[in-house]
């Protein structure tokens, strides 16, 4: 076998080379010489590899020259060596490099402007009279930015042509199909004829792809670097040689990476033409953004009627700005308009604004009139600033505001229909060398049920990081203990206004405006560790400013509580002292050598804190009668409990706060003693413990309620969390706590649990069929463009409502289970007692492959308190290579839907689909 050989030559060099070869060969008895270097062929013929020249009866004129053969040693020899000493003063081995500079040779008029580099694995034939070079087997030719690879390549110097074709193997199968590459254009064909001077060419049976589109042309003519004409072509997003579907046309023009224009075009499925013709076709092939129409989606709704959703236009205004306009139109007369501008400036900022208006006309369920009408709007804005644009500062916005009834009238979206909360935030932060920072923001909350709107404007927070006043500026050696005394500051000022959207006005905002401020000064001291104990003293001072106070009074006439609000400037303060101690205790229990369990480790982390808080707030509390009866039950309230910042706790506290956290782990013994297999650590309980406090200075209720918690991950699969609140006191006949402990009176009881919750969740799935294949979420590219919360929520809702379109056939089955239980003891509305409220629910989500191409699944939610299935969604999906069929059914729930859709997988043709959708909303 002979190694691949690459030769670079210019057009004038072969002419000189041919002349010298002719002169030299004529001096050798007028014989025609042929050099053959295909050793494989020679061995088959039984010839001597060293016979590089053999005589022939062909006339004396040299007819052809086949590139260098082997010398007597069996190695490759350079044909230029035949010219040694023929031309005095020129060495044969340097002729190819120095001929242009050494000899005074005029450049031919038909010479090229760049060298042609060619190579072949098998053989190379040089035809001197016709100036042709023929390459065989894995041949390649490179000229400027054009790279051609094929089984056979012919270089015709006289006509400036490169001709490439395929070959046939011993089984008669095609091998070495020509591949044409020029910059970012790549084509595969049966044959190609390319003119390296005019840079034009023609190909046959050509395949190429532009982005997601695969293009085929029976004949394609290249007239420039970017323009092509094709005869009998097709477009498709299916990557098979015989695609499942395509658009057929007899003539078309392609502009590379931009678009394609065709004559009459029609679709074809599985080789069967569909008699639906369009007079012309336009296929965008450009990557990135480009303007165009947005096709609608057909939908039906019993309340809205038949509709077209998503009809609109996308316009690219500049590199930094584009706008999307869509509309939804329904047969009952309703419509919706959506405007979505998007802006971006690289390395500076990016954002998106969404404006929506609804003119709703739906069937009335009341029966008094045929239709109900409403006009609603919604505004969303998302904005982010690149952190590198202005180091130390940041600005972000995420705004959602609008009519409280807007979500109710969004068609075909049950998730949004039942979303009752809207929130917004705008924040600006500034940092000064991590010593000081300020945050200025505005927040908005809106309840769609009560129609109450709350604005927090402004919201200012100023922080001073801990500084150490006793520490010298230039620290030498270890700091002394008192030098670690740190002081900090956190100040917050909030303005707030609340009103109902039906009464929204500037006057209403001003009348309901209130403000509050909170100042917190923590003083800490980090003492050196004392053996296994870590001791940390601390002092905290807080002050709050209020703009109003609230007082409740019992109205004997109406027998209810009246509320009086007083505006002004009020202050309250609080101070606390603490000394905390913490440590960790480790315990290990080892099992025998024959046990599969090697050891169990128990870690106990106790904490205790001695706290003292003087009573600075007793003057802010008052007692008021709560009910009209012989007992005359009274309650204690603070004048600032409904003010911004809240009220401080009442009374003196001098006691101990305590906590006990535990961790339990097991080490399982390895099945073998090899180094490849080690012992496994298994977490039995990630944490469980108790927290509480004991007030030494209180005259009653010294022991606080106790917080119990536990969390664990069993077998690295089942997540369990549990919390509970334990009341250590007895209760009276109405459920109110008394001063007696639960364990007093001779009968032991730890107390009663007043509230708690348990959550259990797990997920199982089979192994992937192909581990190297990534899921759709893994393949999704990260996009730093911010989206509004509405847009993000719409995408999540679409996935929930149409799970069949997002199935992963690479995972044969999966199952997700979650269970939640909550209970609590709550005051009755009239404060006359307590009632226990219990709620629990079960969520199931799973799917499995019926066959390698069929998948089914469901998502359900069962409410045990409501004693029934609250929602049930089922789906069926069919994998069809480049297409996908999905069926989604929601038979149970307040929003019932049915949809069937058949569409291509390609995002380019996502709107080319057949869909049928019906829905009904019980709440409209």
PDB file of N, CA and C in Angstrom, residues 282-326:
ATOM      1  N   UNK A 282     -42.168  30.009  -0.875  1.00  0.00           N
ATOM      2  CA  UNK A 282     -41.067  30.787  -0.285  1.00  0.00           C
ATOM      3  C   UNK A 282     -40.639  30.084   0.996  1.00  0.00           C
ATOM      4  N   UNK A 283     -39.381  29.655   1.049  1.00  0.00           N
ATOM      5  CA  UNK A 283     -38.871  28.901   2.188  1.00  0.00           C
ATOM      6  C   UNK A 283     -37.716  29.672   2.812  1.00  0.00           C
ATOM      7  N   UNK A 284     -37.905  30.256   4.008  1.00  0.00           N
ATOM      8  CA  UNK A 284     -36.786  30.962   4.666  1.00  0.00           C
ATOM      9  C   UNK A 284     -35.743  29.972   5.156  1.00  0.00           C
ATOM     10  N   UNK A 285     -34.492  30.269   4.868  1.00  0.00           N
ATOM     11  CA  UNK A 285     -33.387  29.405   5.287  1.00  0.00           C
ATOM     12  C   UNK A 285     -32.371  30.142   6.136  1.00  0.00           C
ATOM     13  N   UNK A 286     -32.617  31.393   6.389  1.00  0.00           N
ATOM     14  CA  UNK A 286     -31.657  32.156   7.183  1.00  0.00           C
ATOM     15  C   UNK A 286     -31.739  31.739   8.631  1.00  0.00           C
ATOM     16  N   UNK A 287     -30.614  31.718   9.298  1.00  0.00           N
ATOM     17  CA  UNK A 287     -30.551  31.420  10.713  1.00  0.00           C
ATOM     18  C   UNK A 287     -30.722  32.707  11.508  1.00  0.00           C
ATOM     19  N   UNK A 288     -31.342  32.585  12.684  1.00  0.00           N
ATOM     20  CA  UNK A 288     -31.545  33.760  13.508  1.00  0.00           C
ATOM     21  C   UNK A 288     -32.905  34.394  13.238  1.00  0.00           C
ATOM     22  N   UNK A 289     -33.003  35.688  13.461  1.00  0.00           N
ATOM     23  CA  UNK A 289     -34.286  36.380  13.407  1.00  0.00           C
ATOM     24  C   UNK A 289     -34.579  36.874  11.991  1.00  0.00           C
ATOM     25  N   UNK A 290     -35.834  36.773  11.577  1.00  0.00           N
ATOM     26  CA  UNK A 290     -36.274  37.374  10.334  1.00  0.00           C
ATOM     27  C   UNK A 290     -37.779  37.599  10.422  1.00  0.00           C
ATOM     28  N   UNK A 291     -38.248  38.664   9.797  1.00  0.00           N
ATOM     29  CA  UNK A 291     -39.645  39.052   9.872  1.00  0.00           C
ATOM     30  C   UNK A 291     -40.512  38.071   9.099  1.00  0.00           C
ATOM     31  N   UNK A 292     -41.797  37.998   9.500  1.00  0.00           N
ATOM     32  CA  UNK A 292     -42.711  37.129   8.783  1.00  0.00           C
ATOM     33  C   UNK A 292     -44.041  36.996   9.490  1.00  0.00           C
ATOM     34  N   UNK A 293     -45.006  36.413   8.763  1.00  0.00           N
ATOM     35  CA  UNK A 293     -46.333  36.170   9.308  1.00  0.00           C
ATOM     36  C   UNK A 293     -46.309  35.021  10.302  1.00  0.00           C
ATOM     37  N   UNK A 294     -47.180  35.105  11.300  1.00  0.00           N
ATOM     38  CA  UNK A 294     -47.340  34.030  12.273  1.00  0.00           C
ATOM     39  C   UNK A 294     -48.682  33.359  12.006  1.00  0.00           C
ATOM     40  N   UNK A 295     -48.682  32.102  11.566  1.00  0.00           N
ATOM     41  CA  UNK A 295     -49.952  31.443  11.229  1.00  0.00           C
ATOM     42  C   UNK A 295     -50.767  31.152  12.477  1.00  0.00           C
ATOM     43  N   UNK A 296     -52.099  31.148  12.341  1.00  0.00           N
ATOM     44  CA  UNK A 296     -52.952  30.922  13.506  1.00  0.00           C
ATOM     45  C   UNK A 296     -53.156  29.442  13.788  1.00  0.00           C
ATOM     46  N   UNK A 297     -53.752  29.179  14.926  1.00  0.00           N
ATOM     47  CA  UNK A 297     -54.136  27.834  15.322  1.00  0.00           C
ATOM     48  C   UNK A 297     -55.646  27.792  15.500  1.00  0.00           C
ATOM     49  N   UNK A 298     -56.262  26.785  14.912  1.00  0.00           N
ATOM     50  CA  UNK A 298     -57.713  26.648  14.996  1.00  0.00           C
ATOM     51  C   UNK A 298     -58.090  26.102  16.371  1.00  0.00           C
ATOM     52  N   UNK A 299     -59.124  26.685  17.008  1.00  0.00           N
ATOM     53  CA  UNK A 299     -59.557  26.256  18.340  1.00  0.00           C
ATOM     54  C   UNK A 299     -61.060  26.411  18.451  1.00  0.00           C
ATOM     55  N   UNK A 300     -61.642  25.586  19.310  1.00  0.00           N
ATOM     56  CA  UNK A 300     -63.069  25.699  19.600  1.00  0.00           C
ATOM     57  C   UNK A 300     -63.266  25.734  21.106  1.00  0.00           C
ATOM     58  N   UNK A 301     -64.235  26.542  21.538  1.00  0.00           N
ATOM     59  CA  UNK A 301     -64.520  26.682  22.950  1.00  0.00           C
ATOM     60  C   UNK A 301     -66.005  26.961  23.099  1.00  0.00           C
ATOM     61  N   UNK A 302     -66.675  26.240  24.000  1.00  0.00           N
ATOM     62  CA  UNK A 302     -68.121  26.374  24.133  1.00  0.00           C
ATOM     63  C   UNK A 302     -68.523  27.739  24.643  1.00  0.00           C
ATOM     64  N   UNK A 303     -67.635  28.430  25.359  1.00  0.00           N
ATOM     65  CA  UNK A 303     -67.959  29.763  25.851  1.00  0.00           C
ATOM     66  C   UNK A 303     -67.589  30.855  24.846  1.00  0.00           C
ATOM     67  N   UNK A 304     -66.467  30.663  24.118  1.00  0.00           N
ATOM     68  CA  UNK A 304     -65.971  31.692  23.222  1.00  0.00           C
ATOM     69  C   UNK A 304     -66.383  31.453  21.768  1.00  0.00           C
ATOM     70  N   UNK A 305     -66.674  30.204  21.416  1.00  0.00           N
ATOM     71  CA  UNK A 305     -67.015  29.870  20.045  1.00  0.00           C
ATOM     72  C   UNK A 305     -65.806  29.348  19.286  1.00  0.00           C
ATOM     73  N   UNK A 306     -65.931  29.315  17.961  1.00  0.00           N
ATOM     74  CA  UNK A 306     -64.827  28.884  17.094  1.00  0.00           C
ATOM     75  C   UNK A 306     -63.859  30.046  16.947  1.00  0.00           C
ATOM     76  N   UNK A 307     -62.555  29.733  17.013  1.00  0.00           N
ATOM     77  CA  UNK A 307     -61.583  30.821  16.986  1.00  0.00           C
ATOM     78  C   UNK A 307     -60.309  30.495  16.261  1.00  0.00           C
ATOM     79  N   UNK A 308     -59.607  31.550  15.905  1.00  0.00           N
ATOM     80  CA  UNK A 308     -58.248  31.477  15.385  1.00  0.00           C
ATOM     81  C   UNK A 308     -57.346  32.158  16.404  1.00  0.00           C
ATOM     82  N   UNK A 309     -56.402  31.425  16.934  1.00  0.00           N
ATOM     83  CA  UNK A 309     -55.528  31.934  17.991  1.00  0.00           C
ATOM     84  C   UNK A 309     -54.101  32.046  17.479  1.00  0.00           C
ATOM     85  N   UNK A 310     -53.440  33.135  17.815  1.00  0.00           N
ATOM     86  CA  UNK A 310     -52.040  33.311  17.487  1.00  0.00           C
ATOM     87  C   UNK A 310     -51.768  33.912  16.128  1.00  0.00           C
ATOM     88  N   UNK A 311     -52.779  34.403  15.427  1.00  0.00           N
ATOM     89  CA  UNK A 311     -52.575  35.041  14.128  1.00  0.00           C
ATOM     90  C   UNK A 311     -51.871  36.377  14.335  1.00  0.00           C
ATOM     91  N   UNK A 312     -50.753  36.586  13.615  1.00  0.00           N
ATOM     92  CA  UNK A 312     -50.031  37.836  13.833  1.00  0.00           C
ATOM     93  C   UNK A 312     -48.853  37.996  12.916  1.00  0.00           C
ATOM     94  N   UNK A 313     -47.940  38.857  13.334  1.00  0.00           N
ATOM     95  CA  UNK A 313     -46.769  39.196  12.516  1.00  0.00           C
ATOM     96  C   UNK A 313     -45.589  39.459  13.443  1.00  0.00           C
ATOM     97  N   UNK A 314     -44.426  38.989  13.006  1.00  0.00           N
ATOM     98  CA  UNK A 314     -43.176  39.225  13.740  1.00  0.00           C
ATOM     99  C   UNK A 314     -42.299  40.142  12.903  1.00  0.00           C
ATOM    100  N   UNK A 315     -41.838  41.242  13.496  1.00  0.00           N
ATOM    101  CA  UNK A 315     -41.067  42.244  12.768  1.00  0.00           C
ATOM    102  C   UNK A 315     -39.741  42.507  13.463  1.00  0.00           C
ATOM    103  N   UNK A 316     -38.662  42.377  12.713  1.00  0.00           N
ATOM    104  CA  UNK A 316     -37.332  42.723  13.205  1.00  0.00           C
ATOM    105  C   UNK A 316     -37.069  44.175  12.844  1.00  0.00           C
ATOM    106  N   UNK A 317     -37.027  45.046  13.835  1.00  0.00           N
ATOM    107  CA  UNK A 317     -36.814  46.463  13.589  1.00  0.00           C
ATOM    108  C   UNK A 317     -35.347  46.819  13.495  1.00  0.00           C
ATOM    109  N   UNK A 318     -34.513  46.157  14.276  1.00  0.00           N
ATOM    110  CA  UNK A 318     -33.066  46.393  14.237  1.00  0.00           C
ATOM    111  C   UNK A 318     -32.380  45.219  14.916  1.00  0.00           C
ATOM    112  N   UNK A 319     -31.064  45.295  15.013  1.00  0.00           N
ATOM    113  CA  UNK A 319     -30.318  44.231  15.691  1.00  0.00           C
ATOM    114  C   UNK A 319     -30.663  44.165  17.173  1.00  0.00           C
ATOM    115  N   UNK A 320     -31.187  45.268  17.696  1.00  0.00           N
ATOM    116  CA  UNK A 320     -31.457  45.331  19.133  1.00  0.00           C
ATOM    117  C   UNK A 320     -32.935  45.318  19.489  1.00  0.00           C
ATOM    118  N   UNK A 321     -33.821  45.317  18.498  1.00  0.00           N
ATOM    119  CA  UNK A 321     -35.239  45.456  18.794  1.00  0.00           C
ATOM    120  C   UNK A 321     -36.071  44.661  17.797  1.00  0.00           C
ATOM    121  N   UNK A 322     -37.049  43.925  18.298  1.00  0.00           N
ATOM    122  CA  UNK A 322     -38.032  43.269  17.456  1.00  0.00           C
ATOM    123  C   UNK A 322     -39.384  43.294  18.167  1.00  0.00           C
ATOM    124  N   UNK A 323     -40.449  43.115  17.410  1.00  0.00           N
ATOM    125  CA  UNK A 323     -41.809  43.221  17.927  1.00  0.00           C
ATOM    126  C   UNK A 323     -42.633  42.058  17.393  1.00  0.00           C
ATOM    127  N   UNK A 324     -43.444  41.464  18.278  1.00  0.00           N
ATOM    128  CA  UNK A 324     -44.390  40.422  17.892  1.00  0.00           C
ATOM    129  C   UNK A 324     -45.803  40.902  18.186  1.00  0.00           C
ATOM    130  N   UNK A 325     -46.667  40.817  17.184  1.00  0.00           N
ATOM    131  CA  UNK A 325     -48.064  41.189  17.356  1.00  0.00           C
ATOM    132  C   UNK A 325     -48.930  39.985  17.011  1.00  0.00           C
ATOM    133  N   UNK A 326     -49.806  39.584  17.932  1.00  0.00           N
ATOM    134  CA  UNK A 326     -50.702  38.464  17.697  1.00  0.00           C
ATOM    135  C   UNK A 326     -52.111  38.847  18.120  1.00  0.00           C
TER     136      UNK A 326
END
